[in-house]
JSON list of C-alpha atoms in Angstrom, two decimals:
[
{"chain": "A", "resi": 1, "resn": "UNK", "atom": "CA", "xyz": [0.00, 0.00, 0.00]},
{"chain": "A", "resi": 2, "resn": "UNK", "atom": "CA", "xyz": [1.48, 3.44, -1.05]},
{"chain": "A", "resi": 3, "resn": "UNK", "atom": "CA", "xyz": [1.86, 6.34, 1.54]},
{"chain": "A", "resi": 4, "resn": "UNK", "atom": "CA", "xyz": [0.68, 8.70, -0.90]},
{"chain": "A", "resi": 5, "resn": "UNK", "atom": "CA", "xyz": [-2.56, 6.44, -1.99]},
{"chain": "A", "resi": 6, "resn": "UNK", "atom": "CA", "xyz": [-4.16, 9.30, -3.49]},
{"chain": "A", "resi": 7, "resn": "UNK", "atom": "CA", "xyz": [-2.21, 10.71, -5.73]},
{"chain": "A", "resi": 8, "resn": "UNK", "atom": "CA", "xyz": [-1.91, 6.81, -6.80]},
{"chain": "A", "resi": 9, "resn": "UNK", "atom": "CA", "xyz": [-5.64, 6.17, -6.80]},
{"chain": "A", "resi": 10, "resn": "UNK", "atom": "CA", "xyz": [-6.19, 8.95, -9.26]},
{"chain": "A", "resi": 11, "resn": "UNK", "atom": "CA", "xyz": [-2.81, 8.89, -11.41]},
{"chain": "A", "resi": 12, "resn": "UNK", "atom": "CA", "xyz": [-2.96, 5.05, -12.14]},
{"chain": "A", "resi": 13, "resn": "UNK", "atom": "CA", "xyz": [-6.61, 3.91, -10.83]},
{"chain": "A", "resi": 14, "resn": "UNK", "atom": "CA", "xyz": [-4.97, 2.08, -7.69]},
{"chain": "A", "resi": 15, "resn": "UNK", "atom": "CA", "xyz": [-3.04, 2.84, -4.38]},
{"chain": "A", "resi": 16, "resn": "UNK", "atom": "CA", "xyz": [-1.12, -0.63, -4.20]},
{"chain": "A", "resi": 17, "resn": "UNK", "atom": "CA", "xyz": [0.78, -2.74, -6.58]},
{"chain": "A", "resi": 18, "resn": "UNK", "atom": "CA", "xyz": [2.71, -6.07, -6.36]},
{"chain": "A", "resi": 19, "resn": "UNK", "atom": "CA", "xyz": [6.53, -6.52, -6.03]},
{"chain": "A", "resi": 20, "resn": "UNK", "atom": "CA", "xyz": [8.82, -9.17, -6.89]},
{"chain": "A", "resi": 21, "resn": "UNK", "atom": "CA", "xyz": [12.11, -9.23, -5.34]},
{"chain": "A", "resi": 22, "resn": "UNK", "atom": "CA", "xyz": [15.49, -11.13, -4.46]},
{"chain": "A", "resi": 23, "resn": "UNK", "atom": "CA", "xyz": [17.71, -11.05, -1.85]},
{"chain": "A", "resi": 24, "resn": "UNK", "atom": "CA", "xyz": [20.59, -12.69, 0.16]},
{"chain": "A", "resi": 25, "resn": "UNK", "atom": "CA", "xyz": [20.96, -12.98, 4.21]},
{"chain": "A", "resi": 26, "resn": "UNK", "atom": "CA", "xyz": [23.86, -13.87, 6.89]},
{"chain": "A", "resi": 27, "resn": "UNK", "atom": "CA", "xyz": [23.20, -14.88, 9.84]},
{"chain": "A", "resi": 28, "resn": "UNK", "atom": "CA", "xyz": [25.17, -14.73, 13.41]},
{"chain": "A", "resi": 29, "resn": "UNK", "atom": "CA", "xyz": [25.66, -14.93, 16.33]},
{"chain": "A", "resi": 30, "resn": "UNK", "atom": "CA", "xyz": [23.92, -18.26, 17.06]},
{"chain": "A", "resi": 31, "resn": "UNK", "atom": "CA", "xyz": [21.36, -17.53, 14.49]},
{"chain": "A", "resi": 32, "resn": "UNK", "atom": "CA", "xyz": [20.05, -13.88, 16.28]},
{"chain": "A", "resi": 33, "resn": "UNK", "atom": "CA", "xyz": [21.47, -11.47, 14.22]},
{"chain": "A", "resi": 34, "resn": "UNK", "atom": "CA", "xyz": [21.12, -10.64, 10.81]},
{"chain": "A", "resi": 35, "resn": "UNK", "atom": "CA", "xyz": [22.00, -8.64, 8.10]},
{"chain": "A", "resi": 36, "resn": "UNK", "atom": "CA", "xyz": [20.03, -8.90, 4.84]},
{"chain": "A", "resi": 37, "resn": "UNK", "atom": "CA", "xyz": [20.92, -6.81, 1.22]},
{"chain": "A", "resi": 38, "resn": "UNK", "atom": "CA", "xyz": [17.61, -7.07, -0.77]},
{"chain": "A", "resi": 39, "resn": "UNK", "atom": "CA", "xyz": [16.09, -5.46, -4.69]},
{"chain": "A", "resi": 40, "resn": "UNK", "atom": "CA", "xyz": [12.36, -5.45, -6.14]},
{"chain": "A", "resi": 41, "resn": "UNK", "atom": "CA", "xyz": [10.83, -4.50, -9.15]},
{"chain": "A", "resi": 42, "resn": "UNK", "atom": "CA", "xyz": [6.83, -4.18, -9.95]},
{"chain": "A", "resi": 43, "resn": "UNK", "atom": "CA", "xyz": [5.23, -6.94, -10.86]},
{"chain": "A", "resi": 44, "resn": "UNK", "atom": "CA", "xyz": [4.11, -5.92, -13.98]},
{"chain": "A", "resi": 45, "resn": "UNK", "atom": "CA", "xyz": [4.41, -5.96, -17.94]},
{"chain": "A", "resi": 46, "resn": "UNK", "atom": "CA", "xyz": [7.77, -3.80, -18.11]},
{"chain": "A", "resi": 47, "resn": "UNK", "atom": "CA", "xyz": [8.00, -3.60, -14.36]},
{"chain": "A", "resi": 48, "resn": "UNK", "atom": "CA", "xyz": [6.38, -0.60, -14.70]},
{"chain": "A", "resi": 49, "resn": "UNK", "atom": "CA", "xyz": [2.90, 0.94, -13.28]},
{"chain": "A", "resi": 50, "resn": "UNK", "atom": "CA", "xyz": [0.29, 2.50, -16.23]},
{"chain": "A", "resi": 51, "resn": "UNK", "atom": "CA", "xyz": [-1.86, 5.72, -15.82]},
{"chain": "A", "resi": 52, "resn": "UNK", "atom": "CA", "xyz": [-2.63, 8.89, -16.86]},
{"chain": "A", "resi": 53, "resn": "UNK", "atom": "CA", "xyz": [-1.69, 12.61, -16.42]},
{"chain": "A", "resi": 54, "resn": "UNK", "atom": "CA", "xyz": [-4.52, 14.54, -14.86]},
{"chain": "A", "resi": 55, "resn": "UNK", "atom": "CA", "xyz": [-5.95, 18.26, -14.69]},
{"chain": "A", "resi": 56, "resn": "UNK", "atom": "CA", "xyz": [-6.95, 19.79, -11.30]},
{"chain": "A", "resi": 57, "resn": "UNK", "atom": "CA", "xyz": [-9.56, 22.54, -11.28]},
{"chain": "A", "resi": 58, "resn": "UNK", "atom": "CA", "xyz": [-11.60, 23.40, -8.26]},
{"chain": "A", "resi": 59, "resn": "UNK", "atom": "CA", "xyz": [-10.19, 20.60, -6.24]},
{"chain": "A", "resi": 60, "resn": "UNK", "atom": "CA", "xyz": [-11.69, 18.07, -8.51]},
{"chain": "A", "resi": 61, "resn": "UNK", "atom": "CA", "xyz": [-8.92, 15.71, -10.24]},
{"chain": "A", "resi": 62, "resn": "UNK", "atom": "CA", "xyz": [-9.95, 15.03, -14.03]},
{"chain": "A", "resi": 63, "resn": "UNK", "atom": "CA", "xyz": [-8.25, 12.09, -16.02]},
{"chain": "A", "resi": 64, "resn": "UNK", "atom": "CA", "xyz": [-6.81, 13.46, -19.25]},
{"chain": "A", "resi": 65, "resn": "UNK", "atom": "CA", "xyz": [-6.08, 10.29, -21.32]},
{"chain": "A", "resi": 66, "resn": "UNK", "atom": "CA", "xyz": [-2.32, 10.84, -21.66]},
{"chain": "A", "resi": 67, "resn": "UNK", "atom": "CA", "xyz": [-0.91, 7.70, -20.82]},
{"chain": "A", "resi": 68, "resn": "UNK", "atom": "CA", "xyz": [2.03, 7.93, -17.72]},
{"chain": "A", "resi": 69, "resn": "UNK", "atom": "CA", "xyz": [4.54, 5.46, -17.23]},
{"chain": "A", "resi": 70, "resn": "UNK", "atom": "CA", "xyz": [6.18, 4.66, -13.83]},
{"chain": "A", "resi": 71, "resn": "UNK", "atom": "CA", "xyz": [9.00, 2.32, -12.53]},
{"chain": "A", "resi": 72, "resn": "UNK", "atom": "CA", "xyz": [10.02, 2.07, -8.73]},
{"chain": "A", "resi": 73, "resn": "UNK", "atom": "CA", "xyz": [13.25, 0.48, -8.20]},
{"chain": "A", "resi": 74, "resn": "UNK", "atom": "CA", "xyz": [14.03, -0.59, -4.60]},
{"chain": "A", "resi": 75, "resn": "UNK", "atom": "CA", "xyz": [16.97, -1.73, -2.87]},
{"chain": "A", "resi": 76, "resn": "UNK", "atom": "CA", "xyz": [17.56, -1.81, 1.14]},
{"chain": "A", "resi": 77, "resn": "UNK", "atom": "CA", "xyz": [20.10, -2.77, 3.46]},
{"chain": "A", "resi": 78, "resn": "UNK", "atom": "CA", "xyz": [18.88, -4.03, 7.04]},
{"chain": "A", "resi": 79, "resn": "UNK", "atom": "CA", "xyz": [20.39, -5.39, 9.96]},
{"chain": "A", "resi": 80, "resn": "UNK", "atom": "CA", "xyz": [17.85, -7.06, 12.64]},
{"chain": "A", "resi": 81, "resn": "UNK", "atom": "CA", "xyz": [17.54, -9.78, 15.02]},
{"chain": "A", "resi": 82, "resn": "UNK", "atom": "CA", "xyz": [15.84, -13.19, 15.21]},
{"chain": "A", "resi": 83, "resn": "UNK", "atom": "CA", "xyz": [14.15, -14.25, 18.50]},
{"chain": "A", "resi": 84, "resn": "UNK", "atom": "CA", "xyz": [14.54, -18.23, 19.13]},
{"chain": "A", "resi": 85, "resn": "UNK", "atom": "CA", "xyz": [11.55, -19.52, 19.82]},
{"chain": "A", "resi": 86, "resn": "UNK", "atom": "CA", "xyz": [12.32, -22.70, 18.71]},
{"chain": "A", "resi": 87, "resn": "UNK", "atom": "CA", "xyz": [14.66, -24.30, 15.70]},
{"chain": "A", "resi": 88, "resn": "UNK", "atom": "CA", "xyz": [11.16, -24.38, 13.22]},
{"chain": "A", "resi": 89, "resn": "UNK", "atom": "CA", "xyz": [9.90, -20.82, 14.53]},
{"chain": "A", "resi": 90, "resn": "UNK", "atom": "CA", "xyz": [12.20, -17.72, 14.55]},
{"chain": "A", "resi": 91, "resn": "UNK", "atom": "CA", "xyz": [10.29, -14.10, 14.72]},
{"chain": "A", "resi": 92, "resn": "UNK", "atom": "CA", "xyz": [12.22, -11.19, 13.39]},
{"chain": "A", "resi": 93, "resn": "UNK", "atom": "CA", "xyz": [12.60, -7.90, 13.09]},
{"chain": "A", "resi": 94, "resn": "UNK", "atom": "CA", "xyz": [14.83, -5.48, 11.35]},
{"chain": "A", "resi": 95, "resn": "UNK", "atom": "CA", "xyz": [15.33, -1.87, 10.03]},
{"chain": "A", "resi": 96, "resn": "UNK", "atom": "CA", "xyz": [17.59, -0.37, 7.66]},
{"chain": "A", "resi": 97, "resn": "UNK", "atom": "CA", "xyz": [17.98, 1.91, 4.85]},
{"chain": "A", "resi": 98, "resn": "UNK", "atom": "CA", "xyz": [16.48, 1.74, 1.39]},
{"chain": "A", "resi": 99, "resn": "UNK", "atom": "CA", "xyz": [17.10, 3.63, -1.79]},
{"chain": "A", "resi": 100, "resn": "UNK", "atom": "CA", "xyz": [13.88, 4.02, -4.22]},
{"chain": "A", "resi": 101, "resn": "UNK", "atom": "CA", "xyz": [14.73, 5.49, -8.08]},
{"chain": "A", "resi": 102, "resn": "UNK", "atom": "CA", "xyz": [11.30, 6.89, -9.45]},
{"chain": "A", "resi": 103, "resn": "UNK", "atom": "CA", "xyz": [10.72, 7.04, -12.85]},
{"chain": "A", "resi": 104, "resn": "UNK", "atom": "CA", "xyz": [7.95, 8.96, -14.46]},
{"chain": "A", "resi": 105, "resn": "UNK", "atom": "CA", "xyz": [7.07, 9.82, -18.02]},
{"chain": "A", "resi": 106, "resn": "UNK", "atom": "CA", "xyz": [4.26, 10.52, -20.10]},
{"chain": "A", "resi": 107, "resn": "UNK", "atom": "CA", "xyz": [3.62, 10.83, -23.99]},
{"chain": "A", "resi": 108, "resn": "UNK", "atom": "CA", "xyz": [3.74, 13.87, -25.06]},
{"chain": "A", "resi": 109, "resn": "UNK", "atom": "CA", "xyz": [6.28, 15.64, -21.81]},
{"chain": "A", "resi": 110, "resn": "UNK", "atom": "CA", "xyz": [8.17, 17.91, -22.29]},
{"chain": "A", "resi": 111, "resn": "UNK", "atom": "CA", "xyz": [11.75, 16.56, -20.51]},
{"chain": "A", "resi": 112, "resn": "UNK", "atom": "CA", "xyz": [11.68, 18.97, -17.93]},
{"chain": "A", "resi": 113, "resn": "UNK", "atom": "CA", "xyz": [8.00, 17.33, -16.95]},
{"chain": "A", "resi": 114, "resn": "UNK", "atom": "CA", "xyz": [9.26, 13.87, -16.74]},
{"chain": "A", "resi": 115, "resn": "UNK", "atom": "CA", "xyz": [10.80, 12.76, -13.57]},
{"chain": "A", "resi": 116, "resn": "UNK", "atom": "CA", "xyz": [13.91, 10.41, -12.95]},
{"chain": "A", "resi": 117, "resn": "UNK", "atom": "CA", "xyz": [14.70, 10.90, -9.24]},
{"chain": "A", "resi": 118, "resn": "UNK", "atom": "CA", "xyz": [16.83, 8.85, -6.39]},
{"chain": "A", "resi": 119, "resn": "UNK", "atom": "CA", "xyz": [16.13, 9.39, -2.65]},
{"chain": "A", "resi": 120, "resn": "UNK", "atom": "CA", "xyz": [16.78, 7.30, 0.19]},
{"chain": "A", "resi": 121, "resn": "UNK", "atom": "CA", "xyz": [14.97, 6.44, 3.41]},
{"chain": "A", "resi": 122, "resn": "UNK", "atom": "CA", "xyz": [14.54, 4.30, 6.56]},
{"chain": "A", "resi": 123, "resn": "UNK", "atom": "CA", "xyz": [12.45, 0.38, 6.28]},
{"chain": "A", "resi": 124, "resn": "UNK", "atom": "CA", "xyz": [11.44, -1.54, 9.54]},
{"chain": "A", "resi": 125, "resn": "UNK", "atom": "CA", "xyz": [10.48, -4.82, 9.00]},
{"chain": "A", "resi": 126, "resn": "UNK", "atom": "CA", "xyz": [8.87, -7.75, 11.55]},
{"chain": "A", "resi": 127, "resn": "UNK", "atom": "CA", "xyz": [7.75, -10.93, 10.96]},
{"chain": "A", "resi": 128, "resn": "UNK", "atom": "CA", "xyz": [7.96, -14.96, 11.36]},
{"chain": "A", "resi": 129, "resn": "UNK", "atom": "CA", "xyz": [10.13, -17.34, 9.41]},
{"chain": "A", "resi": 130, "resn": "UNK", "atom": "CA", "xyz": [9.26, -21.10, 9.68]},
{"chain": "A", "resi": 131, "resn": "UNK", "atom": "CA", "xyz": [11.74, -23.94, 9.51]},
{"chain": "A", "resi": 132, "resn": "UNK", "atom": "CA", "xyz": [10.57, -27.24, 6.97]},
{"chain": "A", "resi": 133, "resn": "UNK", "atom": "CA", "xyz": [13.66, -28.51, 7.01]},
{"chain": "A", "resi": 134, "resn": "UNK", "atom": "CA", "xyz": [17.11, -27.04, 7.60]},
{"chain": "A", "resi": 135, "resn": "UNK", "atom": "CA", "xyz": [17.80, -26.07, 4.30]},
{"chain": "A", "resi": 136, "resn": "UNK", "atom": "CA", "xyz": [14.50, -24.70, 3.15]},
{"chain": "A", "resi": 137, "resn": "UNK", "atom": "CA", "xyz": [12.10, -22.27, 5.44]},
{"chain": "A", "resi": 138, "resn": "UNK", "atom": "CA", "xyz": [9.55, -19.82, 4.78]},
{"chain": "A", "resi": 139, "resn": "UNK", "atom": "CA", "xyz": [8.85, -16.40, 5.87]},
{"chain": "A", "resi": 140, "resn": "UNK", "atom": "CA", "xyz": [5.85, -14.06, 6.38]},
{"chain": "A", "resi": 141, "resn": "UNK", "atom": "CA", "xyz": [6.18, -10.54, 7.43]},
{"chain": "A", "resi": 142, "resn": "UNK", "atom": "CA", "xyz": [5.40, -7.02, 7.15]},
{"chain": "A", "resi": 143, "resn": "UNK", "atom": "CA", "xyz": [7.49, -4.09, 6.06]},
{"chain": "A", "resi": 144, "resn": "UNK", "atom": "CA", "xyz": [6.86, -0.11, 6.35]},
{"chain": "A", "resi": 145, "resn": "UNK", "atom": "CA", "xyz": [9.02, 1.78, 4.23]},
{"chain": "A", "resi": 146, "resn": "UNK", "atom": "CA", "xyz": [9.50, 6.18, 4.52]},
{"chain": "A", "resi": 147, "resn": "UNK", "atom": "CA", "xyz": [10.88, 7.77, 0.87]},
{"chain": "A", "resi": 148, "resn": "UNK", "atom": "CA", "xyz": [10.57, 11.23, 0.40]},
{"chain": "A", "resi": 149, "resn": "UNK", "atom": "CA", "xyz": [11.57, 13.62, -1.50]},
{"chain": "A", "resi": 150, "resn": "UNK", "atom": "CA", "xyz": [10.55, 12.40, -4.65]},
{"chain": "A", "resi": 151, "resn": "UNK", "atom": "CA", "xyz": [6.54, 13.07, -4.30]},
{"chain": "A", "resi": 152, "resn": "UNK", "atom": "CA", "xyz": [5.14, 16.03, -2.94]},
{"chain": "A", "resi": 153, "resn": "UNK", "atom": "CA", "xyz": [7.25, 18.29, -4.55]},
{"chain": "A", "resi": 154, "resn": "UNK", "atom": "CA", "xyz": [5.24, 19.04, -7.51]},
{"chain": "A", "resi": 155, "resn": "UNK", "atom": "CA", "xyz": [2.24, 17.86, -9.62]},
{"chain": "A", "resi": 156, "resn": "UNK", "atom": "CA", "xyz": [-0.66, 16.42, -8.04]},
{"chain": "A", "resi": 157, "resn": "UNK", "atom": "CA", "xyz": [1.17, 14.87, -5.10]},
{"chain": "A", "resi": 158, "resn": "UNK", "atom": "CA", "xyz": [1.91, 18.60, -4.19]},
{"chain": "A", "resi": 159, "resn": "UNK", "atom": "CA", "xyz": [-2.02, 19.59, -4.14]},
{"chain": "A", "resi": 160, "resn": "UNK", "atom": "CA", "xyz": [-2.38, 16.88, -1.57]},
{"chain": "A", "resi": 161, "resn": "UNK", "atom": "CA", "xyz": [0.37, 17.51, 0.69]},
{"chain": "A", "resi": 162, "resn": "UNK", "atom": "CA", "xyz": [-0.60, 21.33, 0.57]},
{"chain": "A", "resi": 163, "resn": "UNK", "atom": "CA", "xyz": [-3.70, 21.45, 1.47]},
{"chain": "A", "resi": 164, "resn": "UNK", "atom": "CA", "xyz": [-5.30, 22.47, -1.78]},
{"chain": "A", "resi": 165, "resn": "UNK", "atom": "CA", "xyz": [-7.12, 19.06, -2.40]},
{"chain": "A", "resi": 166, "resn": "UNK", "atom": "CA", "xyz": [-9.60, 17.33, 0.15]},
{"chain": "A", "resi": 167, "resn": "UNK", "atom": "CA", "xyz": [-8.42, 14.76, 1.90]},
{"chain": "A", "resi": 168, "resn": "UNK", "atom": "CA", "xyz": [-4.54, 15.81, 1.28]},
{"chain": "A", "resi": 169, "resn": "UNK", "atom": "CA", "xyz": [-1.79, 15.32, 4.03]},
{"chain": "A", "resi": 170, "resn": "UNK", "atom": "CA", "xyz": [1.80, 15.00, 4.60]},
{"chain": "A", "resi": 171, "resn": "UNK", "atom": "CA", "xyz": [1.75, 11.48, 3.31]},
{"chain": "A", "resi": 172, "resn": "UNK", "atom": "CA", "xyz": [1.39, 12.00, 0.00]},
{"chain": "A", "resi": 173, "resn": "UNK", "atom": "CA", "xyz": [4.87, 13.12, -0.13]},
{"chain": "A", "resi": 174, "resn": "UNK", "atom": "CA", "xyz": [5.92, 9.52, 1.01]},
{"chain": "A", "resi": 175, "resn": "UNK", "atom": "CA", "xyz": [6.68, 7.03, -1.81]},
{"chain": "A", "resi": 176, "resn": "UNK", "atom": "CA", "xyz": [7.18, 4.06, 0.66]},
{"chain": "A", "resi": 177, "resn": "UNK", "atom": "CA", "xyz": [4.43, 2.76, 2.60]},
{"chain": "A", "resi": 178, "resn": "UNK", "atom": "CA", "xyz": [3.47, -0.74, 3.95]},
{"chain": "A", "resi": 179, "resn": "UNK", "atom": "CA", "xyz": [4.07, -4.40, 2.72]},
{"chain": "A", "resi": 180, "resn": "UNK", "atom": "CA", "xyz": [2.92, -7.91, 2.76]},
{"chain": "A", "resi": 181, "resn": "UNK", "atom": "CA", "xyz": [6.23, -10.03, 2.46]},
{"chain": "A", "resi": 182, "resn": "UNK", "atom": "CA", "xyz": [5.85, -13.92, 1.57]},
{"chain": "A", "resi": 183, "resn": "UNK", "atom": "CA", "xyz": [9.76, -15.81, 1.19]},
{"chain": "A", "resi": 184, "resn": "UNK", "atom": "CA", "xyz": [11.14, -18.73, 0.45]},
{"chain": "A", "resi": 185, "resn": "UNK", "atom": "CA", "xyz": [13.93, -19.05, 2.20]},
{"chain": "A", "resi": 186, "resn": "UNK", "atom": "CA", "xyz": [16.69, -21.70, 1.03]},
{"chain": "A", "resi": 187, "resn": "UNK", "atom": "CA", "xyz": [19.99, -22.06, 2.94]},
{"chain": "A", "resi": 188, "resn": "UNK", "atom": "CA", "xyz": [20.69, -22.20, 7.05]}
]
């Protein structure tokens, strides 16, 4: 779910979309602490999300049928710690840094309306790995990522956070927001 679900809701008809991603973990000190490097792309044709520019006039948001393309590419580095429970349970949690690059463009933009923009921000993540064996687990969690600087600074996104459309507020500035993480884990 995106922080900034309106200006998603109206740009490209949804505040969510699915991720795929890959990643690599050590583990120490007896299996409680960890350190994790991790990427994700969209889940979608061309990793990318579809919508449209829109008009604002009078506070109400009008679609204008110029198709918008957007990618968000994530990467974070977080360091955390597993609570033994047992050897087939292990609850974790973990925060870090991630970096987001936004990419935004739209037929018929000038280049000075398209956007190709890098921030970084903070992820905390929590959640419950189980053991099948002791080479192959799987995980369930949640994770809350905080990007700005890359929304909010202009366009609709901007409207919200200001004040000048109902219903805005200081999340719309916020590209991050919360997950639902399902892994397969292979290895110790």
């Amino acid at each position: 779910w995106f922080a900034a679900n309106n200006t998603f809701e109206n740009v490209f008809g949804e505040a969510t979309a699915p991720f795929w991603g890959i990643g690599a973990q050590v583990v120490g000190w007896e299996g409680r602490i960890y350190g994790e490097v991790g990427l994700s792309r969209i889940a979608r044709e061309n990793n990318e999300l579809v919508g449209e520019r829109v008009f604002v006039s009078s506070g109400t948001v009008y679609p204008l049928g110029i198709p918008l393309r957007s990618t968000i590419k994530p990467w974070k580095v977080v360091g955390g710690y597993r609570f033994q429970l047992s050897p087939r349970l292990v609850p974790y949690a973990g925060v870090g840094v991630t970096s987001y690059a936004y990419v935004e463009e739209s037929d018929f933009a000038l280049p000075a309306e398209n956007l190709d923009v890098t921030r970084r921000g903070f992820v905390f993540q929590g959640g419950l790995e189980v053991r099948g064996h002791r080479w192959v687990g799987f995980a369930a969690g949640v994770e809350k990522t905080r990007v700005t600087g890359i929304l909010g600074e202009g366009g609709l996104s901007r409207l919200y956070t200001s004040g000048d459309l109902a219903g805005g507020r200081d999340q719309e500035s916020d590209l991050g927001g919360w997950a639902l993480q399902f892994r397969l884990i292979i290895g110790r």
